[in-house]
Short mmCIF file of C-alpha atoms in Angstrom, two decimals:
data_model
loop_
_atom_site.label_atom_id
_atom_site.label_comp_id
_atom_site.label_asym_id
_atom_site.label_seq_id
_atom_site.Cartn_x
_atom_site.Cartn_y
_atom_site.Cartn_z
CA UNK A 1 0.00 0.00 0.00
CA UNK A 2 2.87 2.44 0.60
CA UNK A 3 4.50 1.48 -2.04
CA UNK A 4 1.22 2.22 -4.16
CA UNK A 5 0.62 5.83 -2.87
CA UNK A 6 4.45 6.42 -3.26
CA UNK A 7 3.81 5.95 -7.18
CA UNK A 8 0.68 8.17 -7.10
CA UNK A 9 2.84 10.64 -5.40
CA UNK A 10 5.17 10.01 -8.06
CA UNK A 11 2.88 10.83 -10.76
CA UNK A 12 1.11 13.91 -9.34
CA UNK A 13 4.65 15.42 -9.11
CA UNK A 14 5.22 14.86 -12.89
CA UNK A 15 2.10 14.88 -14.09
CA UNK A 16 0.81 18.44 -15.34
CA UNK A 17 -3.21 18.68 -14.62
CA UNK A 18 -5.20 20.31 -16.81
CA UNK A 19 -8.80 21.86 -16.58
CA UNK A 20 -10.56 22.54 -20.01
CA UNK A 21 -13.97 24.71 -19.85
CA UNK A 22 -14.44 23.44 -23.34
CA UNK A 23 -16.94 26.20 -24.35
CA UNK A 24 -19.58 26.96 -27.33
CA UNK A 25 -18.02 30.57 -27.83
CA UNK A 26 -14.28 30.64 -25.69
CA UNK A 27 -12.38 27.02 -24.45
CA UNK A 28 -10.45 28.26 -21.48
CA UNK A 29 -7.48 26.08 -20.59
CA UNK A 30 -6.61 25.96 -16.47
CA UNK A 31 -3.33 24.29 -15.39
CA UNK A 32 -2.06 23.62 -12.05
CA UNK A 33 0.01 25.76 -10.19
CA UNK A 34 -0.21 28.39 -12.78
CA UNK A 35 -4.11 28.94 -13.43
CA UNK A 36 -5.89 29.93 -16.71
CA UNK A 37 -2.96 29.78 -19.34
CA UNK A 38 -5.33 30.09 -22.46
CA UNK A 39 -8.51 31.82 -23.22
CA UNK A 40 -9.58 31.06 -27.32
CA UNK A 41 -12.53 31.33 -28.89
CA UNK A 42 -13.79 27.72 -30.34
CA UNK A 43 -12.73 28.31 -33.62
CA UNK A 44 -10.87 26.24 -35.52
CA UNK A 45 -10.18 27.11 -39.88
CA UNK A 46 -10.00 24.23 -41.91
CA UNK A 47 -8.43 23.97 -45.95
CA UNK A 48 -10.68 21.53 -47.59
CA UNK A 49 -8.43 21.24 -50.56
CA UNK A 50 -6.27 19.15 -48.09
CA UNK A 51 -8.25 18.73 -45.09
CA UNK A 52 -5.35 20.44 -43.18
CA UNK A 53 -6.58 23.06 -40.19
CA UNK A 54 -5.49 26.46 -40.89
CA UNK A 55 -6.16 28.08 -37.58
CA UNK A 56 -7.13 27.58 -34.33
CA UNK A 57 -8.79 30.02 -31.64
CA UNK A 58 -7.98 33.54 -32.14
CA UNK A 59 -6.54 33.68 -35.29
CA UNK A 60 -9.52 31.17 -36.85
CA UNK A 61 -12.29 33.58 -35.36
CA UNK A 62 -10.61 36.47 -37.17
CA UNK A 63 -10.87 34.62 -40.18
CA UNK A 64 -14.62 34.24 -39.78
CA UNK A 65 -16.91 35.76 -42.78
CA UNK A 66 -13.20 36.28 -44.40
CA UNK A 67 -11.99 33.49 -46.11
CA UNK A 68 -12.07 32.03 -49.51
CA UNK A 69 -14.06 29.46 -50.80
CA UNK A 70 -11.84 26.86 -50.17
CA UNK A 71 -11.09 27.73 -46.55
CA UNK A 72 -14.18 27.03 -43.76
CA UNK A 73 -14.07 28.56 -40.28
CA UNK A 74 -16.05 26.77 -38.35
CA UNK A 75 -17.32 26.73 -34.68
CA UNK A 76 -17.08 22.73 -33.91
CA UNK A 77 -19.62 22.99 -30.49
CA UNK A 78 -23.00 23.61 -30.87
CA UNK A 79 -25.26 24.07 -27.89
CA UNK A 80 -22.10 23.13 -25.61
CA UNK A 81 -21.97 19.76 -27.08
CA UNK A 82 -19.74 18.83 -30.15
CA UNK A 83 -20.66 18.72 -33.66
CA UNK A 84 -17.74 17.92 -35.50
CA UNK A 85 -16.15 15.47 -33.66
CA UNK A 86 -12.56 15.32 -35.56
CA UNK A 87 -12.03 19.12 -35.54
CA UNK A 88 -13.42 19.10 -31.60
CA UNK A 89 -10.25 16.89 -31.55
CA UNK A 90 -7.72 18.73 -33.31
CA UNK A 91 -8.90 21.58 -31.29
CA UNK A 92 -8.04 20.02 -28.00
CA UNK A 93 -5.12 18.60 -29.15
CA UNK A 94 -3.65 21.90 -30.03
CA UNK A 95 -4.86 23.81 -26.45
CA UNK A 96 -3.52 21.06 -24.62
CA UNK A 97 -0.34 21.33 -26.32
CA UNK A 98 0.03 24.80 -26.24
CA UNK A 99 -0.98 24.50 -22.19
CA UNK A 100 1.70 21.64 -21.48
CA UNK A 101 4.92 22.64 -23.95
CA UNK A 102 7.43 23.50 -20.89
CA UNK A 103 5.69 20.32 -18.91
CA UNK A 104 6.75 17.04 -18.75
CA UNK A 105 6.31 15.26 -21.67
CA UNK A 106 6.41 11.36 -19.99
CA UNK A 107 3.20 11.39 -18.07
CA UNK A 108 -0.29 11.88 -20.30
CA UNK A 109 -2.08 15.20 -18.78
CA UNK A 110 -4.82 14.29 -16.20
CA UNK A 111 -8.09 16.09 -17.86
CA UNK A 112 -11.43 17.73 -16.00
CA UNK A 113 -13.67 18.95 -18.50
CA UNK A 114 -17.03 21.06 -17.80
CA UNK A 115 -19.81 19.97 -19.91
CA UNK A 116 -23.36 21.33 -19.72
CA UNK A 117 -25.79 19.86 -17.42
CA UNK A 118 -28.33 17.05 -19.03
CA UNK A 119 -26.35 16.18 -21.94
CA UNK A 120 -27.01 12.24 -23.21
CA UNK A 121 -24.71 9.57 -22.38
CA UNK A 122 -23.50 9.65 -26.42
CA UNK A 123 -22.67 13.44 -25.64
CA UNK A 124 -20.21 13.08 -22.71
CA UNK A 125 -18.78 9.67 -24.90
CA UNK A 126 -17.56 11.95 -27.65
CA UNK A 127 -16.05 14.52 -25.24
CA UNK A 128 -14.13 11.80 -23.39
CA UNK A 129 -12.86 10.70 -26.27
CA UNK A 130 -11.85 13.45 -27.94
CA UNK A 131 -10.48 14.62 -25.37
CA UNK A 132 -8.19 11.17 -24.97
CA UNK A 133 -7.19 10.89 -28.32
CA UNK A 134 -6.06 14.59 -28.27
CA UNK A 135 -3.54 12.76 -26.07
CA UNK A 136 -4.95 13.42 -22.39
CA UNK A 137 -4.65 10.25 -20.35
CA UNK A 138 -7.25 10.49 -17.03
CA UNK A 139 -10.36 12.26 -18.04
CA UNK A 140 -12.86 13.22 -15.61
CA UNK A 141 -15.91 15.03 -17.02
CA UNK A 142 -17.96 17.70 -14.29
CA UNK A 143 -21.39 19.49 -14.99
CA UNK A 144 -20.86 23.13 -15.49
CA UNK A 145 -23.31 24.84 -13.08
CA UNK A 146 -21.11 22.27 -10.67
CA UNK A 147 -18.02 23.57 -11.85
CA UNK A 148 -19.30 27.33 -11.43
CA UNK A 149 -19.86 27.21 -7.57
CA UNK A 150 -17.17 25.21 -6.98
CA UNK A 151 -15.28 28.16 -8.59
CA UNK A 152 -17.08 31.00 -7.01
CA UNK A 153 -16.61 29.09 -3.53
CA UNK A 154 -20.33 27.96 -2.49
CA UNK A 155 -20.63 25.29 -0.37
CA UNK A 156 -21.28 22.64 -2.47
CA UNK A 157 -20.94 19.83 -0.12
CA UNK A 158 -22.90 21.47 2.51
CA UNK A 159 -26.47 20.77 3.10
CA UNK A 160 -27.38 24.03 1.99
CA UNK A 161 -29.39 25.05 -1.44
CA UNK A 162 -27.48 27.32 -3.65
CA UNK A 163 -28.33 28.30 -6.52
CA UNK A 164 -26.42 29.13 -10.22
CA UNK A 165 -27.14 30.52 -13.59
CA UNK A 166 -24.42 29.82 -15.82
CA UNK A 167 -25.19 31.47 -19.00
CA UNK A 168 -22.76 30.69 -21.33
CA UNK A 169 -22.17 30.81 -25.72
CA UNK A 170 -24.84 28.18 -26.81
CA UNK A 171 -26.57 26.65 -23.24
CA UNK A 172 -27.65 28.49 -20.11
CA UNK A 173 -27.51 26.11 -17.19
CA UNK A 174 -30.03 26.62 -14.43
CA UNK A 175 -29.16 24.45 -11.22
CA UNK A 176 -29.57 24.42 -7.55
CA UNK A 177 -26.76 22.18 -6.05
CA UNK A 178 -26.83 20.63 -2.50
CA UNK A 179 -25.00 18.40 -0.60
CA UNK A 180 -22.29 17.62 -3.76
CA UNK A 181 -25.59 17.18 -6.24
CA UNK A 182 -27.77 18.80 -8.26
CA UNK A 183 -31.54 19.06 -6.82
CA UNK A 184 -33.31 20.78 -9.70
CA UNK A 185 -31.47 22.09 -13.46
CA UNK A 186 -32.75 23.23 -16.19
CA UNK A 187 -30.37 23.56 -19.53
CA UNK A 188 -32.07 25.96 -22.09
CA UNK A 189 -30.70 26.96 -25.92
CA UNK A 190 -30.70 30.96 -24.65
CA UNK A 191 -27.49 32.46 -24.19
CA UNK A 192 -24.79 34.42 -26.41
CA UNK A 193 -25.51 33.17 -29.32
CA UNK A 194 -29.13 33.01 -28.90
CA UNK A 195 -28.62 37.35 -28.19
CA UNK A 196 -26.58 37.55 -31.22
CA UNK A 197 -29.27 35.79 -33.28
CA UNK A 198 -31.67 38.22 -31.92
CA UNK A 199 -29.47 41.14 -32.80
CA UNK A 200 -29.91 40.17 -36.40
CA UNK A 201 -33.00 39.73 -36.72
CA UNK A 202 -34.27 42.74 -35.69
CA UNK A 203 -32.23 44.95 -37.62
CA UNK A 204 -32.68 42.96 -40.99
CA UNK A 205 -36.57 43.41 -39.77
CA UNK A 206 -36.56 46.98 -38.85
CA UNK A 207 -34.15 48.15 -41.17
CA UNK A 208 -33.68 46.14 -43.90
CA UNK A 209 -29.90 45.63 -43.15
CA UNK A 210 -27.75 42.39 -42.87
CA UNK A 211 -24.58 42.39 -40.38
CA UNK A 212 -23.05 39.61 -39.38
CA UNK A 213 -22.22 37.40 -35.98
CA UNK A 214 -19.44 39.49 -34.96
CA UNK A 215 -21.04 42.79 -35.67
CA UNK A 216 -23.72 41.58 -33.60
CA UNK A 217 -21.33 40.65 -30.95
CA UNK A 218 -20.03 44.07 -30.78
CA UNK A 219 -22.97 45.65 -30.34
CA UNK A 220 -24.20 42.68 -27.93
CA UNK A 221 -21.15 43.93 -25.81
CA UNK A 222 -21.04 47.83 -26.41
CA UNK A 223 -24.95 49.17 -25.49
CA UNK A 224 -26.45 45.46 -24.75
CA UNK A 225 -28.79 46.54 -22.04
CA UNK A 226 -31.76 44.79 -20.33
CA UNK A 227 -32.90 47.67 -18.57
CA UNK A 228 -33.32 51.69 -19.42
CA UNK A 229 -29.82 53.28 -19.06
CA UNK A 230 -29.11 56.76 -17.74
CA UNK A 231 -27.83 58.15 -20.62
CA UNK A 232 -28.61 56.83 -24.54
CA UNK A 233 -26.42 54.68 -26.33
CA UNK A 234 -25.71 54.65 -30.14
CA UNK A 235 -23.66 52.81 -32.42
CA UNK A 236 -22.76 53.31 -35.76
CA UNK A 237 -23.53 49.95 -37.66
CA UNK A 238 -22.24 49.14 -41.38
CA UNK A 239 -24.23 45.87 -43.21
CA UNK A 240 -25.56 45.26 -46.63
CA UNK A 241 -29.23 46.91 -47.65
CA UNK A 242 -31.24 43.69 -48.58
CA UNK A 243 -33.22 46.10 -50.76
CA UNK A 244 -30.17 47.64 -53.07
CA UNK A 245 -27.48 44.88 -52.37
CA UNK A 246 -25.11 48.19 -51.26
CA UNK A 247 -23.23 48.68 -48.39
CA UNK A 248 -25.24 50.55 -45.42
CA UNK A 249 -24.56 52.61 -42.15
CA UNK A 250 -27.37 52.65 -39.65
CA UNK A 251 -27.05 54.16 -36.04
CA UNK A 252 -28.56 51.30 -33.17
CA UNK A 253 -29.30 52.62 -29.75
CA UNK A 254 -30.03 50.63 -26.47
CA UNK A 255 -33.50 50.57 -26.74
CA UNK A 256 -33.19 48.78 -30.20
CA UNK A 257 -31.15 46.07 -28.27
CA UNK A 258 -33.69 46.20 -25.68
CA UNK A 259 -36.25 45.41 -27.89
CA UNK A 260 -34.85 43.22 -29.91
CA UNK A 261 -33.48 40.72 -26.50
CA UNK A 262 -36.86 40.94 -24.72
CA UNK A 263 -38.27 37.60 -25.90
CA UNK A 264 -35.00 35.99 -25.03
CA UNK A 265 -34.55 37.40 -21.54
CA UNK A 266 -37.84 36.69 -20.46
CA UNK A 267 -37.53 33.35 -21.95
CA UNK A 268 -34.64 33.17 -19.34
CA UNK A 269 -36.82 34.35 -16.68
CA UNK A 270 -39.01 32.04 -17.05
CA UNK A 271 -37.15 29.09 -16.96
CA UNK A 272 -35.41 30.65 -13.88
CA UNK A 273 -38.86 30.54 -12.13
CA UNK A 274 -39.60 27.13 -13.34
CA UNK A 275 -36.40 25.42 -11.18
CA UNK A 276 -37.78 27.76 -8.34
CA UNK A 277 -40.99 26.55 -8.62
CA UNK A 278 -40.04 23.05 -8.13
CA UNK A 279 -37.61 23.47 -5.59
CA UNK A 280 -37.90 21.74 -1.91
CA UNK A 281 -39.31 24.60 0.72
CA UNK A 282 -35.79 24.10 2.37
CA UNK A 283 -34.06 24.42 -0.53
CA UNK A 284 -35.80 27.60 -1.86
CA UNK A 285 -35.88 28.89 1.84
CA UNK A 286 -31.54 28.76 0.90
CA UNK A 287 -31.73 30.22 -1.65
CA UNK A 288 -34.19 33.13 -0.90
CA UNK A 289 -31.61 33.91 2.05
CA UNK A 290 -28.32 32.94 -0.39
CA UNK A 291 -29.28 34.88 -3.77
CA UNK A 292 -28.85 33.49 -6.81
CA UNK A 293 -24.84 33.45 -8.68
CA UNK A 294 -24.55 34.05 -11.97
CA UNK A 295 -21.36 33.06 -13.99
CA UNK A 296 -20.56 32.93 -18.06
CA UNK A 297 -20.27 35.63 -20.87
CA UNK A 298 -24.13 36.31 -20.58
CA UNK A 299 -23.98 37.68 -16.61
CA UNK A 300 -21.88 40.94 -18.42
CA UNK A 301 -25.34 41.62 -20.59
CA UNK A 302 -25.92 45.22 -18.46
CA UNK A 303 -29.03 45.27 -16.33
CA UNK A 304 -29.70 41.48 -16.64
CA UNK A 305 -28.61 40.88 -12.43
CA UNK A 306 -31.21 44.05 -11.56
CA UNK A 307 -33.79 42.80 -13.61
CA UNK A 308 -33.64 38.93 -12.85
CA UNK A 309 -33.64 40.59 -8.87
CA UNK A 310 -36.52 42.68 -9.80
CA UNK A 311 -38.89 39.84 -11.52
CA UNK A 312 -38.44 36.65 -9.23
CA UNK A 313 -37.55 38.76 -5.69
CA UNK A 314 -34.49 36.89 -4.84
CA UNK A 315 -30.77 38.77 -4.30
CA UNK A 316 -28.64 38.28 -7.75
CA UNK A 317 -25.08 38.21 -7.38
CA UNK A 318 -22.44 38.41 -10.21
CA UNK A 319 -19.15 35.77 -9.62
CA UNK A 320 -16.06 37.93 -9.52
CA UNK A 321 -14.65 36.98 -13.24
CA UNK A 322 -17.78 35.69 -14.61
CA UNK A 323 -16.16 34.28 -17.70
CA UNK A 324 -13.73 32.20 -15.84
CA UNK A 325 -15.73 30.95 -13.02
CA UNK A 326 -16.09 27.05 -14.46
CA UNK A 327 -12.54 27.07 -15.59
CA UNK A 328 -11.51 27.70 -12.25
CA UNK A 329 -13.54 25.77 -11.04
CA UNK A 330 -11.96 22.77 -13.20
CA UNK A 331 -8.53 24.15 -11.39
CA UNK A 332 -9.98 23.77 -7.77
CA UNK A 333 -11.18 20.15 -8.82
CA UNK A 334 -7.94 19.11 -9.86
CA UNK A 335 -6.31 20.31 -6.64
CA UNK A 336 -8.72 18.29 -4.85
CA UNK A 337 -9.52 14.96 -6.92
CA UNK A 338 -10.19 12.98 -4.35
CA UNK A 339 -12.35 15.32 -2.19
CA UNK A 340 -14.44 16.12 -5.46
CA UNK A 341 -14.73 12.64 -6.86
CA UNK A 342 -18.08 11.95 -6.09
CA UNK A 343 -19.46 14.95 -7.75
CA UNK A 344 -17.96 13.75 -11.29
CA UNK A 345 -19.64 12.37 -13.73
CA UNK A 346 -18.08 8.96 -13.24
CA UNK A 347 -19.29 6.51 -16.06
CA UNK A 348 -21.84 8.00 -18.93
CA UNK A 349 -23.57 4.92 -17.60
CA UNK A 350 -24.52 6.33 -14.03
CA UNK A 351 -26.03 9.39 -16.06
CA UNK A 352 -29.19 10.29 -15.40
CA UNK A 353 -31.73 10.51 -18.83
CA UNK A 354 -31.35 13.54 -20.67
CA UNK A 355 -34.88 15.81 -19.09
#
């Protein structure tokens, strides 16, 4: 037996641990005893001439909407799940790489990976193994609203209710987590992406003008607001007419973002109420007293923490870092394995049906 945990010793000393919050919109990379070393979007450019990859993360996403025929950026998650399973790969492959080049190269990397809550069993499969044949050797997989309070410090393993919104690039996870579980979830297709789509569609309705996903983003991200702002915000927007084919400049304020996210956010809202609604007295009691944490991209969207406060009555909190909050938590995991084991998704067999 001593000799046994001598060799575990052994390998946690050469080892290099890696956390991967493998992301719809950004794949954050977390390594021990150094934190988040990479932040990229999940982009990856691929030639189809030769079937080579061109690009990965920053460099790819620059080359969205840009390239030639024969060159394909492509975002290879969809929802939080993967949809191209070889370029999900190559993806990895490359992060982990780039996170582990002045590592030891003798030991495979020991992997946590956030996925979103109620994914099937065929779902967390493909991430495993892409993950492994990127060249990772233990792979442990972890719910994201998990990951979130474990890296905004809630007391997961207490018996006490609290309560996350992680609203990430293609899934918003709704969960209230207790006692190292998760009580109620909900995991809904409104988040960044969802925003962006809305974005577009109102201005090619109300003005006749197409701009693209990272137009949208901008704007998303410069006078994105939920709520009435003090002062008005504009923004110069260029796209092409639909009606002449030309090139167009329109100025967007707030309230044309307002209007335009209002289905989605109260979309959000509602779901939000739903996991209340079916929450334990005790639990929502918690939580009531707790507030509710919100972590991802989506808890930056201005006024969003006042107005889910003002609709469902509860405190709203913002986790410092927002974006980083399940990556972390991937790094706090990995510090403590064995203390967080039973809160992994162990075997895609022990999964619970997709609700």
């Amino acid at each position: 037996m001593n000799l046994l945990n001598k060799i575990k010793s052994w390998k946690r000393l050469f080892s290099h641990d890696v956390g991967i919050d493998l992301g719809t919109a950004n794949t954050l990379v977390y390594m021990r005893g150094r934190g988040i070393v990479i932040n990229e979007p999940s982009v990856v450019a691929v030639n189809q001439k030769t079937g080579q990859v061109v690009a990965i993360g920053t460099d790819a996403k620059a080359m969205l909407g840009r390239t030639p025929g024969h060159i394909l950026a492509i975002k290879p998650l969809t929802n939080g799940v993967i949809s191209d399973f070889e370029t999900t790969e190559e993806m990895i492959s490359y992060l982990l790489g780039r996170a582990t080049e002045s590592s030891n190269k003798l030991l495979s990397p020991r992997v946590v990976v956030g996925v979103p809550s109620g994914i099937t069993n065929v779902e967390i499969r493909a991430v495993r193994d892409a993950t492994q044949n990127a060249g990772a050797g233990e792979v442990h997989i972890v719910e994201e609203p998990m990951a979130a309070c474990i890296g905004m410090r809630l007391p997961v393993h207490e018996p006490v209710g609290n309560m996350v919104i992680d609203i990430g690039g293609g899934t918003t996870d709704i969960a209230i987590i207790s006692l190292g579980g998760v009580v109620r979830s909900k995991n809904v297709h409104i988040a960044g992406d969802k925003f962006n789509s809305d974005i577009i569609s109102y201005v090619r309705n109300q003005f006749k003008i197409l701009i693209g996903d990272k137009t949208a983003e901008h704007v998303k991200t410069t006078i994105g607001s939920v709520l009435p702002t003090h002062a008005p915000l504009e923004l110069p927007v260029k796209g092409r007419d639909l009606v002449t084919g030309l090139p167009k400049e329109v100025i967007l304020t707030d309230t044309d973002i307002r209007e335009a996210l209002a289905p989605s956010v109260e979309a959000l809202i509602e779901s939000t109420r739903e996991v209340l609604e079916s929450a334990p007295p005790e639990i929502l009691s918690d939580v009531m007293q707790r507030g509710i944490y919100l972590s991802g991209g989506g808890a930056l969207l201005k006024g969003l923490p006042d107005l889910l406060e003002n609709e469902i009555n509860i405190p709203v909190h913002v986790a410092d870092d927002p974006l980083t909050a399940v990556a972390r938590g991937c790094g706090v995991i990995l510090e403590d394995l064995e203390n967080f084991r039973e809160i992994l998704v162990a075997n895609e067999d022990e999964l619970p049906p997709k609700k």
